PDB file of N, CA and C in Angstrom:
ATOM      1  N   MET A   1      82.669  82.744 117.445  1.00 94.00           N
ATOM      2  CA  MET A   1      82.573  84.061 116.849  1.00 94.00           C
ATOM      3  C   MET A   1      81.397  84.855 117.411  1.00 94.00           C
ATOM      4  N   SER A   2      80.376  84.190 117.885  1.00 96.00           N
ATOM      5  CA  SER A   2      79.246  84.927 118.441  1.00 96.00           C
ATOM      6  C   SER A   2      79.669  85.713 119.684  1.00 96.00           C
ATOM      7  N   ALA A   3      80.608  85.170 120.450  1.00 97.00           N
ATOM      8  CA  ALA A   3      81.119  85.895 121.616  1.00 97.00           C
ATOM      9  C   ALA A   3      81.870  87.148 121.178  1.00 97.00           C
ATOM     10  N   ALA A   4      82.556  87.066 120.059  1.00 98.00           N
ATOM     11  CA  ALA A   4      83.287  88.230 119.546  1.00 98.00           C
ATOM     12  C   ALA A   4      82.324  89.366 119.255  1.00 98.00           C
ATOM     13  N   LYS A   5      81.183  89.066 118.662  1.00 97.00           N
ATOM     14  CA  LYS A   5      80.194  90.098 118.359  1.00 97.00           C
ATOM     15  C   LYS A   5      79.687  90.747 119.643  1.00 97.00           C
ATOM     16  N   ILE A   6      79.490  89.962 120.669  1.00 98.00           N
ATOM     17  CA  ILE A   6      79.027  90.501 121.955  1.00 98.00           C
ATOM     18  C   ILE A   6      80.093  91.423 122.542  1.00 98.00           C
ATOM     19  N   TYR A   7      81.347  90.973 122.533  1.00 98.00           N
ATOM     20  CA  TYR A   7      82.433  91.806 123.064  1.00 98.00           C
ATOM     21  C   TYR A   7      82.596  93.096 122.265  1.00 98.00           C
ATOM     22  N   LEU A   8      82.377  93.042 120.965  1.00 98.00           N
ATOM     23  CA  LEU A   8      82.535  94.236 120.135  1.00 98.00           C
ATOM     24  C   LEU A   8      81.486  95.294 120.452  1.00 98.00           C
ATOM     25  N   GLU A   9      80.423  94.912 121.111  1.00 97.00           N
ATOM     26  CA  GLU A   9      79.402  95.873 121.523  1.00 97.00           C
ATOM     27  C   GLU A   9      79.825  96.677 122.747  1.00 97.00           C
ATOM     28  N   VAL A  10      80.934  96.289 123.364  1.00 98.00           N
ATOM     29  CA  VAL A  10      81.454  97.002 124.538  1.00 98.00           C
ATOM     30  C   VAL A  10      82.576  97.922 124.061  1.00 98.00           C
ATOM     31  N   PRO A  11      82.298  99.220 123.918  1.00 96.00           N
ATOM     32  CA  PRO A  11      83.303 100.126 123.337  1.00 96.00           C
ATOM     33  C   PRO A  11      84.587 100.268 124.160  1.00 96.00           C
ATOM     34  N   GLU A  12      84.507  99.962 125.449  1.00 97.00           N
ATOM     35  CA  GLU A  12      85.701 100.077 126.297  1.00 97.00           C
ATOM     36  C   GLU A  12      86.715  98.970 126.035  1.00 97.00           C
ATOM     37  N   MET A  13      86.289  97.878 125.389  1.00 98.00           N
ATOM     38  CA  MET A  13      87.195  96.759 125.124  1.00 98.00           C
ATOM     39  C   MET A  13      87.905  96.967 123.791  1.00 98.00           C
ATOM     40  N   SER A  14      89.220  96.849 123.818  1.00 98.00           N
ATOM     41  CA  SER A  14      89.988  96.966 122.578  1.00 98.00           C
ATOM     42  C   SER A  14      89.920  95.651 121.808  1.00 98.00           C
ATOM     43  N   ILE A  15      90.255  95.730 120.539  1.00 97.00           N
ATOM     44  CA  ILE A  15      90.302  94.525 119.705  1.00 97.00           C
ATOM     45  C   ILE A  15      91.326  93.540 120.280  1.00 97.00           C
ATOM     46  N   ALA A  16      92.438  94.065 120.752  1.00 97.00           N
ATOM     47  CA  ALA A  16      93.480  93.215 121.343  1.00 97.00           C
ATOM     48  C   ALA A  16      92.962  92.495 122.586  1.00 97.00           C
ATOM     49  N   GLU A  17      92.196  93.198 123.408  1.00 98.00           N
ATOM     50  CA  GLU A  17      91.644  92.579 124.617  1.00 98.00           C
ATOM     51  C   GLU A  17      90.624  91.495 124.255  1.00 98.00           C
ATOM     52  N   ILE A  18      89.819  91.763 123.252  1.00 98.00           N
ATOM     53  CA  ILE A  18      88.848  90.765 122.799  1.00 98.00           C
ATOM     54  C   ILE A  18      89.575  89.530 122.281  1.00 98.00           C
ATOM     55  N   ALA A  19      90.600  89.735 121.482  1.00 98.00           N
ATOM     56  CA  ALA A  19      91.389  88.617 120.954  1.00 98.00           C
ATOM     57  C   ALA A  19      91.982  87.791 122.088  1.00 98.00           C
ATOM     58  N   ASP A  20      92.483  88.469 123.106  1.00 98.00           N
ATOM     59  CA  ASP A  20      93.068  87.776 124.249  1.00 98.00           C
ATOM     60  C   ASP A  20      92.006  86.966 124.999  1.00 98.00           C
ATOM     61  N   ARG A  21      90.858  87.550 125.222  1.00 98.00           N
ATOM     62  CA  ARG A  21      89.788  86.842 125.939  1.00 98.00           C
ATOM     63  C   ARG A  21      89.291  85.618 125.174  1.00 98.00           C
ATOM     64  N   LEU A  22      89.367  85.684 123.853  1.00 98.00           N
ATOM     65  CA  LEU A  22      88.913  84.562 123.022  1.00 98.00           C
ATOM     66  C   LEU A  22      90.048  83.600 122.679  1.00 98.00           C
ATOM     67  N   ASN A  23      91.203  83.804 123.316  1.00 98.00           N
ATOM     68  CA  ASN A  23      92.366  82.917 123.195  1.00 98.00           C
ATOM     69  C   ASN A  23      92.995  82.873 121.805  1.00 98.00           C
ATOM     70  N   TYR A  24      92.920  83.996 121.079  1.00 98.00           N
ATOM     71  CA  TYR A  24      93.649  84.095 119.811  1.00 98.00           C
ATOM     72  C   TYR A  24      95.097  84.447 120.129  1.00 98.00           C
ATOM     73  N   SER A  25      96.008  84.004 119.284  1.00 97.00           N
ATOM     74  CA  SER A  25      97.436  84.244 119.525  1.00 97.00           C
ATOM     75  C   SER A  25      97.808  85.708 119.348  1.00 97.00           C
ATOM     76  N   SER A  26      97.018  86.441 118.560  1.00 97.00           N
ATOM     77  CA  SER A  26      97.284  87.871 118.361  1.00 97.00           C
ATOM     78  C   SER A  26      96.002  88.549 117.891  1.00 97.00           C
ATOM     79  N   SER A  27      95.993  89.868 117.984  1.00 96.00           N
ATOM     80  CA  SER A  27      94.827  90.601 117.502  1.00 96.00           C
ATOM     81  C   SER A  27      94.723  90.502 115.979  1.00 96.00           C
ATOM     82  N   GLN A  28      95.875  90.356 115.310  1.00 97.00           N
ATOM     83  CA  GLN A  28      95.861  90.213 113.853  1.00 97.00           C
ATOM     84  C   GLN A  28      95.178  88.897 113.456  1.00 97.00           C
ATOM     85  N   HIS A  29      95.489  87.835 114.178  1.00 98.00           N
ATOM     86  CA  HIS A  29      94.873  86.539 113.897  1.00 98.00           C
ATOM     87  C   HIS A  29      93.371  86.601 114.138  1.00 98.00           C
ATOM     88  N   PHE A  30      92.965  87.243 115.221  1.00 98.00           N
ATOM     89  CA  PHE A  30      91.535  87.410 115.504  1.00 98.00           C
ATOM     90  C   PHE A  30      90.861  88.213 114.394  1.00 98.00           C
ATOM     91  N   SER A  31      91.462  89.319 114.004  1.00 97.00           N
ATOM     92  CA  SER A  31      90.881  90.176 112.974  1.00 97.00           C
ATOM     93  C   SER A  31      90.719  89.426 111.659  1.00 97.00           C
ATOM     94  N   TYR A  32      91.725  88.641 111.308  1.00 98.00           N
ATOM     95  CA  TYR A  32      91.659  87.841 110.083  1.00 98.00           C
ATOM     96  C   TYR A  32      90.518  86.826 110.174  1.00 98.00           C
ATOM     97  N   ALA A  33      90.439  86.114 111.286  1.00 98.00           N
ATOM     98  CA  ALA A  33      89.403  85.091 111.461  1.00 98.00           C
ATOM     99  C   ALA A  33      88.009  85.720 111.450  1.00 98.00           C
ATOM    100  N   PHE A  34      87.858  86.876 112.091  1.00 98.00           N
ATOM    101  CA  PHE A  34      86.564  87.554 112.120  1.00 98.00           C
ATOM    102  C   PHE A  34      86.132  87.940 110.714  1.00 98.00           C
ATOM    103  N   LYS A  35      87.055  88.498 109.949  1.00 98.00           N
ATOM    104  CA  LYS A  35      86.725  88.916 108.587  1.00 98.00           C
ATOM    105  C   LYS A  35      86.400  87.711 107.708  1.00 98.00           C
ATOM    106  N   GLN A  36      87.100  86.612 107.872  1.00 98.00           N
ATOM    107  CA  GLN A  36      86.821  85.407 107.092  1.00 98.00           C
ATOM    108  C   GLN A  36      85.432  84.862 107.429  1.00 98.00           C
ATOM    109  N   TYR A  37      85.051  84.946 108.682  1.00 98.00           N
ATOM    110  CA  TYR A  37      83.778  84.378 109.139  1.00 98.00           C
ATOM    111  C   TYR A  37      82.585  85.245 108.746  1.00 98.00           C
ATOM    112  N   TYR A  38      82.714  86.569 108.952  1.00 98.00           N
ATOM    113  CA  TYR A  38      81.591  87.476 108.729  1.00 98.00           C
ATOM    114  C   TYR A  38      81.684  88.296 107.453  1.00 98.00           C
ATOM    115  N   GLY A  39      82.849  88.322 106.819  1.00 98.00           N
ATOM    116  CA  GLY A  39      83.000  89.102 105.596  1.00 98.00           C
ATOM    117  C   GLY A  39      83.162  90.585 105.829  1.00 98.00           C
ATOM    118  N   ILE A  40      83.414  90.959 107.061  1.00 98.00           N
ATOM    119  CA  ILE A  40      83.599  92.356 107.449  1.00 98.00           C
ATOM    120  C   ILE A  40      84.604  92.382 108.594  1.00 98.00           C
ATOM    121  N   SER A  41      85.406  93.425 108.656  1.00 97.00           N
ATOM    122  CA  SER A  41      86.400  93.491 109.725  1.00 97.00           C
ATOM    123  C   SER A  41      85.722  93.783 111.063  1.00 97.00           C
ATOM    124  N   ALA A  42      86.376  93.412 112.131  1.00 97.00           N
ATOM    125  CA  ALA A  42      85.845  93.662 113.470  1.00 97.00           C
ATOM    126  C   ALA A  42      85.693  95.161 113.712  1.00 97.00           C
ATOM    127  N   THR A  43      86.635  95.937 113.238  1.00 96.00           N
ATOM    128  CA  THR A  43      86.570  97.389 113.402  1.00 96.00           C
ATOM    129  C   THR A  43      85.368  97.961 112.648  1.00 96.00           C
ATOM    130  N   GLU A  44      85.158  97.503 111.429  1.00 98.00           N
ATOM    131  CA  GLU A  44      84.018  97.980 110.641  1.00 98.00           C
ATOM    132  C   GLU A  44      82.707  97.539 111.289  1.00 98.00           C
ATOM    133  N   TYR A  45      82.658  96.321 111.801  1.00 98.00           N
ATOM    134  CA  TYR A  45      81.461  95.843 112.489  1.00 98.00           C
ATOM    135  C   TYR A  45      81.139  96.746 113.672  1.00 98.00           C
ATOM    136  N   ARG A  46      82.153  97.092 114.438  1.00 97.00           N
ATOM    137  CA  ARG A  46      81.958  97.952 115.609  1.00 97.00           C
ATOM    138  C   ARG A  46      81.460  99.331 115.196  1.00 97.00           C
ATOM    139  N   LYS A  47      81.972  99.869 114.120  1.00 97.00           N
ATOM    140  CA  LYS A  47      81.550 101.199 113.646  1.00 97.00           C
ATOM    141  C   LYS A  47      80.076 101.207 113.247  1.00 97.00           C
ATOM    142  N   ARG A  48      79.584 100.074 112.738  1.00 97.00           N
ATOM    143  CA  ARG A  48      78.197  99.994 112.267  1.00 97.00           C
ATOM    144  C   ARG A  48      77.179  99.796 113.385  1.00 97.00           C
ATOM    145  N   LEU A  49      77.642  99.544 114.593  1.00 94.00           N
ATOM    146  CA  LEU A  49      76.704  99.331 115.714  1.00 94.00           C
ATOM    147  C   LEU A  49      75.989 100.612 116.084  1.00 94.00           C
TER     148      LEU A  49
END
């Protein structure tokens, strides 16, 4: 998950691309896992940067 936070700091990368790079089966699965781990959605995390 720490790699996900680093990728989210790159605004040119989409959530789908990040999910693919981290070998998640879908962006939905990545988003769910991110929210379970950090308690905040990946999109919301990116907005707060």
